[in-house]
JSON list of C-alpha atoms in Angstrom, two decimals:
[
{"chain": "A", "resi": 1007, "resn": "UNK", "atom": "CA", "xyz": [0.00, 0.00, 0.00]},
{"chain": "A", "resi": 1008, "resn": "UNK", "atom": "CA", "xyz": [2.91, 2.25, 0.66]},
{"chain": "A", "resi": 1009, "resn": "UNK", "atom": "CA", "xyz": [4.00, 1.48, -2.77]},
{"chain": "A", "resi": 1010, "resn": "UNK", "atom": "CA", "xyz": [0.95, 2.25, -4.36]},
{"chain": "A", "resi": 1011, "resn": "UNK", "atom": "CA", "xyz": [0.88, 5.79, -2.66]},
{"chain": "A", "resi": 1012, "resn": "UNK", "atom": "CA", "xyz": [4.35, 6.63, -3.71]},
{"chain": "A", "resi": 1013, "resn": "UNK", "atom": "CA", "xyz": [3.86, 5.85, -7.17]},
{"chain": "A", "resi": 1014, "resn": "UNK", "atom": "CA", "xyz": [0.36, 8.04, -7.32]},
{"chain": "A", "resi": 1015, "resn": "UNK", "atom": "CA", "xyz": [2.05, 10.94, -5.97]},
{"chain": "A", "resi": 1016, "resn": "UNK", "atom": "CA", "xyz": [5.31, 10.84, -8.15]},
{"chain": "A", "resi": 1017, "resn": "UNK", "atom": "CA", "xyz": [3.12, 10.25, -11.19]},
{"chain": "A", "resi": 1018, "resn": "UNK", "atom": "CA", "xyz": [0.89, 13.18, -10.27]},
{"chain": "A", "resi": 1019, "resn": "UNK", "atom": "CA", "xyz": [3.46, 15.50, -9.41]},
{"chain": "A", "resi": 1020, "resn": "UNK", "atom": "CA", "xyz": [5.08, 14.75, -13.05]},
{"chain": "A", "resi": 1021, "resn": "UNK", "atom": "CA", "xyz": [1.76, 14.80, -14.73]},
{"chain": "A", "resi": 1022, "resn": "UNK", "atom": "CA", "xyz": [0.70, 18.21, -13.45]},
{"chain": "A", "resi": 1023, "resn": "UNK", "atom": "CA", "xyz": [-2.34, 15.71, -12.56]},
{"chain": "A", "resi": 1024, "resn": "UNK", "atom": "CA", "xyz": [-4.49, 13.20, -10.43]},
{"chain": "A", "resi": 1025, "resn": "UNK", "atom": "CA", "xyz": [-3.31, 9.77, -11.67]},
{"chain": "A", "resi": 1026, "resn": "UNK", "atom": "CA", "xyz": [-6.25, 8.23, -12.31]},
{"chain": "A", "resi": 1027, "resn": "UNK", "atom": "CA", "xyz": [-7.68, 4.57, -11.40]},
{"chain": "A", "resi": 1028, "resn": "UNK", "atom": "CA", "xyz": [-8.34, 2.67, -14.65]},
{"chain": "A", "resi": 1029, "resn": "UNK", "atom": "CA", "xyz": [-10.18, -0.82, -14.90]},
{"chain": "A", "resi": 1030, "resn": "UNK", "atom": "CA", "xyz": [-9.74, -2.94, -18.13]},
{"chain": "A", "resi": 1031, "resn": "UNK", "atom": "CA", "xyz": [-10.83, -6.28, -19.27]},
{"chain": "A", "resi": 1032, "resn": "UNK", "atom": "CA", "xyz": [-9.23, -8.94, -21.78]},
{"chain": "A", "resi": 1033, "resn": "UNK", "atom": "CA", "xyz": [-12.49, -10.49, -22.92]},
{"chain": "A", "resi": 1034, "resn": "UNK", "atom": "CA", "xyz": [-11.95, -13.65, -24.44]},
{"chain": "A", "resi": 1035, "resn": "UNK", "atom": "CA", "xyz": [-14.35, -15.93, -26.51]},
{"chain": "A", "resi": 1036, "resn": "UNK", "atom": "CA", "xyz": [-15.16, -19.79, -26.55]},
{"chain": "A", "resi": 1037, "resn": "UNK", "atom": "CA", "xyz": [-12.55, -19.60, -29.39]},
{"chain": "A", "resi": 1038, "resn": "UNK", "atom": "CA", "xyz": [-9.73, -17.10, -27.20]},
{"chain": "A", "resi": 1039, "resn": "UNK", "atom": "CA", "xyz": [-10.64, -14.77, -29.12]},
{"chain": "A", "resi": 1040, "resn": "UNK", "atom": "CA", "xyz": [-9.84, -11.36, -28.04]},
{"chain": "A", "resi": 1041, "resn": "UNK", "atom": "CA", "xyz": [-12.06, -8.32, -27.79]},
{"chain": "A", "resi": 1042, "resn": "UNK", "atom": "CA", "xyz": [-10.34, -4.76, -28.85]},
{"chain": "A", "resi": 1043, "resn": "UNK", "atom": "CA", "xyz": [-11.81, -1.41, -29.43]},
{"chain": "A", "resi": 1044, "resn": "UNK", "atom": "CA", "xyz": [-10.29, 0.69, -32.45]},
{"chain": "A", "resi": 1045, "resn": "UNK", "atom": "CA", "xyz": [-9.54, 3.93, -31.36]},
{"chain": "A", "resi": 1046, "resn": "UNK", "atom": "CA", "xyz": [-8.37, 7.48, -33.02]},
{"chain": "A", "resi": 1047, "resn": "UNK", "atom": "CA", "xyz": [-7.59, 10.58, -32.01]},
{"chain": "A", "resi": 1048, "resn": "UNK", "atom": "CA", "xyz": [-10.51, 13.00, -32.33]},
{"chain": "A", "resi": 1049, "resn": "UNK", "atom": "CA", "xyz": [-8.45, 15.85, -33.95]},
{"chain": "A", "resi": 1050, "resn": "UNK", "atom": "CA", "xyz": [-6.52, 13.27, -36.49]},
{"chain": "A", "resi": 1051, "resn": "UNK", "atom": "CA", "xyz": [-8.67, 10.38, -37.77]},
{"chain": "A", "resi": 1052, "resn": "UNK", "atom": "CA", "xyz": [-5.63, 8.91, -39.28]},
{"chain": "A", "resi": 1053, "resn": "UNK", "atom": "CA", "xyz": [-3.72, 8.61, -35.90]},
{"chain": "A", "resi": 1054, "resn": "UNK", "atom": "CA", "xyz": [-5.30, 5.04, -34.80]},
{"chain": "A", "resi": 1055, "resn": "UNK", "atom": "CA", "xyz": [-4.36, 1.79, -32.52]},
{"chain": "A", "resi": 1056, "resn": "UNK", "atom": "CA", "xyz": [-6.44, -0.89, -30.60]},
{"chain": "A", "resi": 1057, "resn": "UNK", "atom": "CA", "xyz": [-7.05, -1.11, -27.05]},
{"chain": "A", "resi": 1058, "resn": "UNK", "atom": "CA", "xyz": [-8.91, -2.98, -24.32]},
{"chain": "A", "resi": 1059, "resn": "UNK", "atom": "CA", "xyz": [-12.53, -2.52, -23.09]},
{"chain": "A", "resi": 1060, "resn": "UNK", "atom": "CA", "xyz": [-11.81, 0.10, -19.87]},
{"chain": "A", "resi": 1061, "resn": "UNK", "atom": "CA", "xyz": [-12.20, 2.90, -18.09]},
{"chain": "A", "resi": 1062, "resn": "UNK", "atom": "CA", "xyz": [-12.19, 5.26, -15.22]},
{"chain": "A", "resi": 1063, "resn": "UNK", "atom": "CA", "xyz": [-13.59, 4.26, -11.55]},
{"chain": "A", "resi": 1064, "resn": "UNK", "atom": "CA", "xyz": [-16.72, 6.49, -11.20]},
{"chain": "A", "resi": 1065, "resn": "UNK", "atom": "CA", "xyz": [-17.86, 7.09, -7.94]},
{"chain": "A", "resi": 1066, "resn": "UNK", "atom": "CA", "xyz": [-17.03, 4.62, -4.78]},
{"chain": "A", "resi": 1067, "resn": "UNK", "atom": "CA", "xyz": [-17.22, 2.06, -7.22]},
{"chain": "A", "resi": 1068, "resn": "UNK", "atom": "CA", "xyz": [-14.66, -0.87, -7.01]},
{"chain": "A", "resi": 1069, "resn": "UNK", "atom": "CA", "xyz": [-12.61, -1.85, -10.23]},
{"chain": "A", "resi": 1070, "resn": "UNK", "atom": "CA", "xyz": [-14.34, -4.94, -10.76]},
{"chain": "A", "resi": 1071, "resn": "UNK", "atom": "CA", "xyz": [-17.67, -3.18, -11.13]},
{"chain": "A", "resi": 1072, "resn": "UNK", "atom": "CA", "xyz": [-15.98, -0.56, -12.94]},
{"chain": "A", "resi": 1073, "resn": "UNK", "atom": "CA", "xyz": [-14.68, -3.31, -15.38]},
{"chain": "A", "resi": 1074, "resn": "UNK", "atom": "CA", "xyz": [-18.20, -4.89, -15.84]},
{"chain": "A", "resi": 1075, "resn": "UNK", "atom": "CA", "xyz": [-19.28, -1.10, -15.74]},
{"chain": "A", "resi": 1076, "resn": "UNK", "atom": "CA", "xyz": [-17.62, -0.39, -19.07]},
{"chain": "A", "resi": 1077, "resn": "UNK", "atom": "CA", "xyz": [-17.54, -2.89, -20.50]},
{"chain": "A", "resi": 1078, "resn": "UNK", "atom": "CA", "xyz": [-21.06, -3.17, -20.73]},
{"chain": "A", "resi": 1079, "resn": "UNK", "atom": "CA", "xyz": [-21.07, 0.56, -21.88]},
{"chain": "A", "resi": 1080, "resn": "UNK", "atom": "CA", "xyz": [-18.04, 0.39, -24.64]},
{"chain": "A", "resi": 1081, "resn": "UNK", "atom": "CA", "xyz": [-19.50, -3.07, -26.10]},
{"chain": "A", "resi": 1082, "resn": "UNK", "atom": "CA", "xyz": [-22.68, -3.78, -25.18]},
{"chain": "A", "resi": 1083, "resn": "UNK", "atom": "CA", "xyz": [-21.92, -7.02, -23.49]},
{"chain": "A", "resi": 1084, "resn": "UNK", "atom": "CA", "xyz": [-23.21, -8.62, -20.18]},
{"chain": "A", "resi": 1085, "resn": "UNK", "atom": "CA", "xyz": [-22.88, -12.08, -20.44]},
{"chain": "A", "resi": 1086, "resn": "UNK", "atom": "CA", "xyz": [-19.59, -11.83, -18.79]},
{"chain": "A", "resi": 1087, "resn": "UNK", "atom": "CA", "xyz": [-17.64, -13.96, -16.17]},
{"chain": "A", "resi": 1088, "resn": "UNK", "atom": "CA", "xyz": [-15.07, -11.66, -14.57]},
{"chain": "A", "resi": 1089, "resn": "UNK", "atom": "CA", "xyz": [-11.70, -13.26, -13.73]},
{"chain": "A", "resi": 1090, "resn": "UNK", "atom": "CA", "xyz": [-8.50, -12.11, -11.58]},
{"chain": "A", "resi": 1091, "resn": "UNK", "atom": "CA", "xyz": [-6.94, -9.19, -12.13]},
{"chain": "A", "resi": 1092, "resn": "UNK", "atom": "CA", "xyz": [-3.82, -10.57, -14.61]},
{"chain": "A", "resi": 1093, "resn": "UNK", "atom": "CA", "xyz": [-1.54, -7.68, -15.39]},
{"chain": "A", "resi": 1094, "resn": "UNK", "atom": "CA", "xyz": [-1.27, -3.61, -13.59]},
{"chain": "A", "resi": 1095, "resn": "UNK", "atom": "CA", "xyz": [0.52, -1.09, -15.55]},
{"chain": "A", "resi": 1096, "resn": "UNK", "atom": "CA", "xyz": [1.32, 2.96, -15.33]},
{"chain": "A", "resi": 1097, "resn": "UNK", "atom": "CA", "xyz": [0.49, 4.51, -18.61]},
{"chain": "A", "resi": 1098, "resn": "UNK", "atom": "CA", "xyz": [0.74, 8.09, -19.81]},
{"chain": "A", "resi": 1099, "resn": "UNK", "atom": "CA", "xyz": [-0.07, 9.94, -22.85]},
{"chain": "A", "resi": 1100, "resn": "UNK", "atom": "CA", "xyz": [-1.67, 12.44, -24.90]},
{"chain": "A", "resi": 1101, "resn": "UNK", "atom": "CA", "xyz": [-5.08, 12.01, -26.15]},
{"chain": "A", "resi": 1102, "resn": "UNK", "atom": "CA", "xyz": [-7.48, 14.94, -27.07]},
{"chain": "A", "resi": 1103, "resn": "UNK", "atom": "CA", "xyz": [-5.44, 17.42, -26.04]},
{"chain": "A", "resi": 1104, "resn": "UNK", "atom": "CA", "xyz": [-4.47, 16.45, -22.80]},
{"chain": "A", "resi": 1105, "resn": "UNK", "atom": "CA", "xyz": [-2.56, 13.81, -20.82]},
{"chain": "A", "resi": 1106, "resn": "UNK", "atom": "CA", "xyz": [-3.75, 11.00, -19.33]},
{"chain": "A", "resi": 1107, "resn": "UNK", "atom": "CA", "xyz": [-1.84, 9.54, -16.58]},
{"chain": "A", "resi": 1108, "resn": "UNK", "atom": "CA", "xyz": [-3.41, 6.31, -15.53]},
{"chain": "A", "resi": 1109, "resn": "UNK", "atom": "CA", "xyz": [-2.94, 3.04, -12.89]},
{"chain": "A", "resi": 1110, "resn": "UNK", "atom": "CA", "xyz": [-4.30, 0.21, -15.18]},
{"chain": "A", "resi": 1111, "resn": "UNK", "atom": "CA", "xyz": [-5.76, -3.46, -13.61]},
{"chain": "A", "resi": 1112, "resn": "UNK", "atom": "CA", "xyz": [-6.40, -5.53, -16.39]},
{"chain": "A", "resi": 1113, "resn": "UNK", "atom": "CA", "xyz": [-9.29, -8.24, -15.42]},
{"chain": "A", "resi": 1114, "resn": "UNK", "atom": "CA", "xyz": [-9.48, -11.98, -17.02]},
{"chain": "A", "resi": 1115, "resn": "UNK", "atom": "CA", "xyz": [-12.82, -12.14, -18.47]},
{"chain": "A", "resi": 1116, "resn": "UNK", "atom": "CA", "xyz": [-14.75, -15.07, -20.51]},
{"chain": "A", "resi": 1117, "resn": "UNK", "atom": "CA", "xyz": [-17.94, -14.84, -22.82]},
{"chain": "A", "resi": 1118, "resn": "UNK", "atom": "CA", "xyz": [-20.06, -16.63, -24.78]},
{"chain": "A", "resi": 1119, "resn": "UNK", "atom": "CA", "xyz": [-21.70, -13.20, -26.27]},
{"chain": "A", "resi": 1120, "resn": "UNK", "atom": "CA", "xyz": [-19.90, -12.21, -29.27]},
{"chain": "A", "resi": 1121, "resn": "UNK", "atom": "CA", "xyz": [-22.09, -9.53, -30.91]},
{"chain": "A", "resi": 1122, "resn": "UNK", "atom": "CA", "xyz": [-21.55, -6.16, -30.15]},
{"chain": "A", "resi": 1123, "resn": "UNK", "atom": "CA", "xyz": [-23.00, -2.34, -30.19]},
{"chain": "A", "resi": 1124, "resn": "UNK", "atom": "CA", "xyz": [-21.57, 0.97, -29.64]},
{"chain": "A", "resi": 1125, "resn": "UNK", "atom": "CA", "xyz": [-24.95, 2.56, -27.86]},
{"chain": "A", "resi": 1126, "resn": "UNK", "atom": "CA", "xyz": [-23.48, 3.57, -24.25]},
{"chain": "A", "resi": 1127, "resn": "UNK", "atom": "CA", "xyz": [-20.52, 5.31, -26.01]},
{"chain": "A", "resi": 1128, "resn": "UNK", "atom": "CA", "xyz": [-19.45, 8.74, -23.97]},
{"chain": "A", "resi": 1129, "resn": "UNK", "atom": "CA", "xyz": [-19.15, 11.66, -25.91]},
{"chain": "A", "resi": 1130, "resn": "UNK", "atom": "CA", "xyz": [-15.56, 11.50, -26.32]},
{"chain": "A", "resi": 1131, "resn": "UNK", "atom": "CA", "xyz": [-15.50, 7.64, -27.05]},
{"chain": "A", "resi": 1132, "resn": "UNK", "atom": "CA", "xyz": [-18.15, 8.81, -30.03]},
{"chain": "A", "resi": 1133, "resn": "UNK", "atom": "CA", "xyz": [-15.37, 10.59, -31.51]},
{"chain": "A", "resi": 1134, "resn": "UNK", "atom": "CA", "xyz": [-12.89, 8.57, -31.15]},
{"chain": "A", "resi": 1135, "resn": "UNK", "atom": "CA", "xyz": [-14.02, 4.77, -31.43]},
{"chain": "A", "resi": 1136, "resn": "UNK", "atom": "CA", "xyz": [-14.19, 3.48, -34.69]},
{"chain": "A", "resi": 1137, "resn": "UNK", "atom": "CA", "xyz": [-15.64, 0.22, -33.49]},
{"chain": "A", "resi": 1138, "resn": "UNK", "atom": "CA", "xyz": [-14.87, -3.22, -32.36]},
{"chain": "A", "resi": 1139, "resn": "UNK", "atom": "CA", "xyz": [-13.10, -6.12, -33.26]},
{"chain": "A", "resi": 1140, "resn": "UNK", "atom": "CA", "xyz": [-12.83, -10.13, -31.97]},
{"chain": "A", "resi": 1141, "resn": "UNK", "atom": "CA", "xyz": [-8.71, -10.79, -32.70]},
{"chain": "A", "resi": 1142, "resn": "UNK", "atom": "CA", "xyz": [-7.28, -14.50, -32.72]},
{"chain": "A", "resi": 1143, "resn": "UNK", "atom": "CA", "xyz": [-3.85, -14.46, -31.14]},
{"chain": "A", "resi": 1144, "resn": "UNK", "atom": "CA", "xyz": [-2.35, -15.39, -34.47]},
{"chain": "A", "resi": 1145, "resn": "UNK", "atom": "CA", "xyz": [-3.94, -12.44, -36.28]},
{"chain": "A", "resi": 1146, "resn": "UNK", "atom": "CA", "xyz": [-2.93, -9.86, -33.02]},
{"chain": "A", "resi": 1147, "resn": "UNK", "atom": "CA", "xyz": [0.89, -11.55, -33.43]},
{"chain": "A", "resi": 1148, "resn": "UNK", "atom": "CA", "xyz": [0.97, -10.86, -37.29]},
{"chain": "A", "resi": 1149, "resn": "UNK", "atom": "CA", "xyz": [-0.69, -7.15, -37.34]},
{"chain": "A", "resi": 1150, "resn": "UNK", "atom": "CA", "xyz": [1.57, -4.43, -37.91]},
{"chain": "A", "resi": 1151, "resn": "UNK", "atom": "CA", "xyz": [-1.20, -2.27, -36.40]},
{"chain": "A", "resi": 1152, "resn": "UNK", "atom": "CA", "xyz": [-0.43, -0.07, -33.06]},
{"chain": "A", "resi": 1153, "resn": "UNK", "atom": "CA", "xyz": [-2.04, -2.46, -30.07]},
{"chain": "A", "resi": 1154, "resn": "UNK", "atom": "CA", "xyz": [-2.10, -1.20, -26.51]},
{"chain": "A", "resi": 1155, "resn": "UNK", "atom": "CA", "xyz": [-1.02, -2.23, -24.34]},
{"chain": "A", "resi": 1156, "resn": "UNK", "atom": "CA", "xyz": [2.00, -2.65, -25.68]},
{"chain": "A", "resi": 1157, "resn": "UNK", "atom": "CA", "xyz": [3.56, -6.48, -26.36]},
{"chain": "A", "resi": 1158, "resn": "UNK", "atom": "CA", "xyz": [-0.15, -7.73, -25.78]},
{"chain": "A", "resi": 1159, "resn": "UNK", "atom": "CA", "xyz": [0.02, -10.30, -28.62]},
{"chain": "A", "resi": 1160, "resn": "UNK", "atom": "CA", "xyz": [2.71, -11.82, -26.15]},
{"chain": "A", "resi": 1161, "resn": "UNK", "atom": "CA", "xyz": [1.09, -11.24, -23.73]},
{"chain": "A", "resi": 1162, "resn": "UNK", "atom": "CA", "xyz": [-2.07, -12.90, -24.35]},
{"chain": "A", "resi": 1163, "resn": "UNK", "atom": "CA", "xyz": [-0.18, -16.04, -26.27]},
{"chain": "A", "resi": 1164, "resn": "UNK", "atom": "CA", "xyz": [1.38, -16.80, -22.21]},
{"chain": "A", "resi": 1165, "resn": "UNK", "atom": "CA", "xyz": [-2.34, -16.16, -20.98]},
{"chain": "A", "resi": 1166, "resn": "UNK", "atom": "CA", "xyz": [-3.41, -18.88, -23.33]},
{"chain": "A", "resi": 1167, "resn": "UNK", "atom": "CA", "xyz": [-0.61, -21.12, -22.76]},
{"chain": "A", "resi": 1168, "resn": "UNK", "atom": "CA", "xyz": [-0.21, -20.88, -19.19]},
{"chain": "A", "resi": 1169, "resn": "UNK", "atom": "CA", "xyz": [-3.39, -19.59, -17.36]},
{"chain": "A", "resi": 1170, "resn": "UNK", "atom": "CA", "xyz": [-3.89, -16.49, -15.42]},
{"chain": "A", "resi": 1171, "resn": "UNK", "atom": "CA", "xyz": [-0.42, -15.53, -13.11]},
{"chain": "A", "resi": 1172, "resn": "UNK", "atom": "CA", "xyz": [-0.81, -16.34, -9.42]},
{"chain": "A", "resi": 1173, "resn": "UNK", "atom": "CA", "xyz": [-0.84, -12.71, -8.63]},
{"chain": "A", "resi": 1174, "resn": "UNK", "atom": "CA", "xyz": [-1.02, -9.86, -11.29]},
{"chain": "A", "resi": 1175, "resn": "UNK", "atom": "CA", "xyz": [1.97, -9.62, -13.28]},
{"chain": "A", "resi": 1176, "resn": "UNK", "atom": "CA", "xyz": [3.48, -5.66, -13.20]},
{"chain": "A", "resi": 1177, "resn": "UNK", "atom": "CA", "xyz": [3.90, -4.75, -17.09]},
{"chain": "A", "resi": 1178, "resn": "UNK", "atom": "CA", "xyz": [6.49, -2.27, -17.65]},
{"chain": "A", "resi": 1179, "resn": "UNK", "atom": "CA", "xyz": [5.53, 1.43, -17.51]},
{"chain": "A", "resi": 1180, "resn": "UNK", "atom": "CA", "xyz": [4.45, 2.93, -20.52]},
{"chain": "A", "resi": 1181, "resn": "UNK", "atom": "CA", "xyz": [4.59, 6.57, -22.15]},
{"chain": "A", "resi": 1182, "resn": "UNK", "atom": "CA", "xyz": [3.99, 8.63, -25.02]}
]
């Protein structure tokens, strides 16, 4: 717990900003498939990558219902076991015109509802989510497309092959 209040206050002090408590899930399929949202940047269309289902804690909520929270709002989909939390990372980067400095859990999630809908997009998300997208491991391994978090086609591949890690594995810090 120490730790944890050391890092928010060094990351706020060099963000100019509240680090702020993000909740994400790696949805997988009956197939392991992944889900992944395909974002842009509002002010460039052309600037684009793929990303997790996540978001901000709202409230006194908890970052499980936070997960479950979103992802119900970015995708549409309830049907969802939630898992352990797998991986934490620091991220921090512009977007819109400002930065984001974030503490990221990443939940384990499994689903047998595939279809998808955009209706409980934010404002911001509207312009700036292209859509969604179920990725094999093979075809997130092969793309030459921007993925985030970084090295999550490896990442995923030692999910599949290995399980969940007994406790979450720290991903290395990342920032643009």
């Amino acid at each position: 717990m120490h730790g944890e209040v050391t890092v928010e206050k060094r990351a706020s002090d060099e963000a100019g900003g509240p680090l702020r408590k993000v909740a994400r899930v790696i949805l997988l399929d009956p197939a392991d498939r992944i889900l992944l949202m395909h974002g842009y940047e509002p002010d460039d269309p052309s600037l684009t990558w793929w990303f997790t289902p996540g978001g901000g804690l709202e409230g006194d909520e908890t970052r499980a219902e936070a997960a479950l929270r979103e992802l119900a709002e970015e995708t549409g989909i309830t049907q969802v076991e939630l898992g352990p939390v797998i991986w934490q990372r620091h991220c921090s980067f512009l977007f819109d015109g400002r930065r984001w400095d974030q503490d990221e859990w990443f939940y384990l999630a499994r689903t047998a509802q595939t279809a998808t809908v955009l209706d409980g997009l934010t404002g911001l998300e509207r312009r700036s989510v292209a859509g969604l997208r179920w990725w094999t491991s093979a075809e997130l391994s092969a793309t030459r497309e921007t993925v985030y978090p970084i090295k999550l086609a490896g990442l995923l591949r030692t999910l599949l092959d290995e399980g969940p890690p007994g406790t979450p594995t720290v991903l290395a810090p990342e920032v643009a």
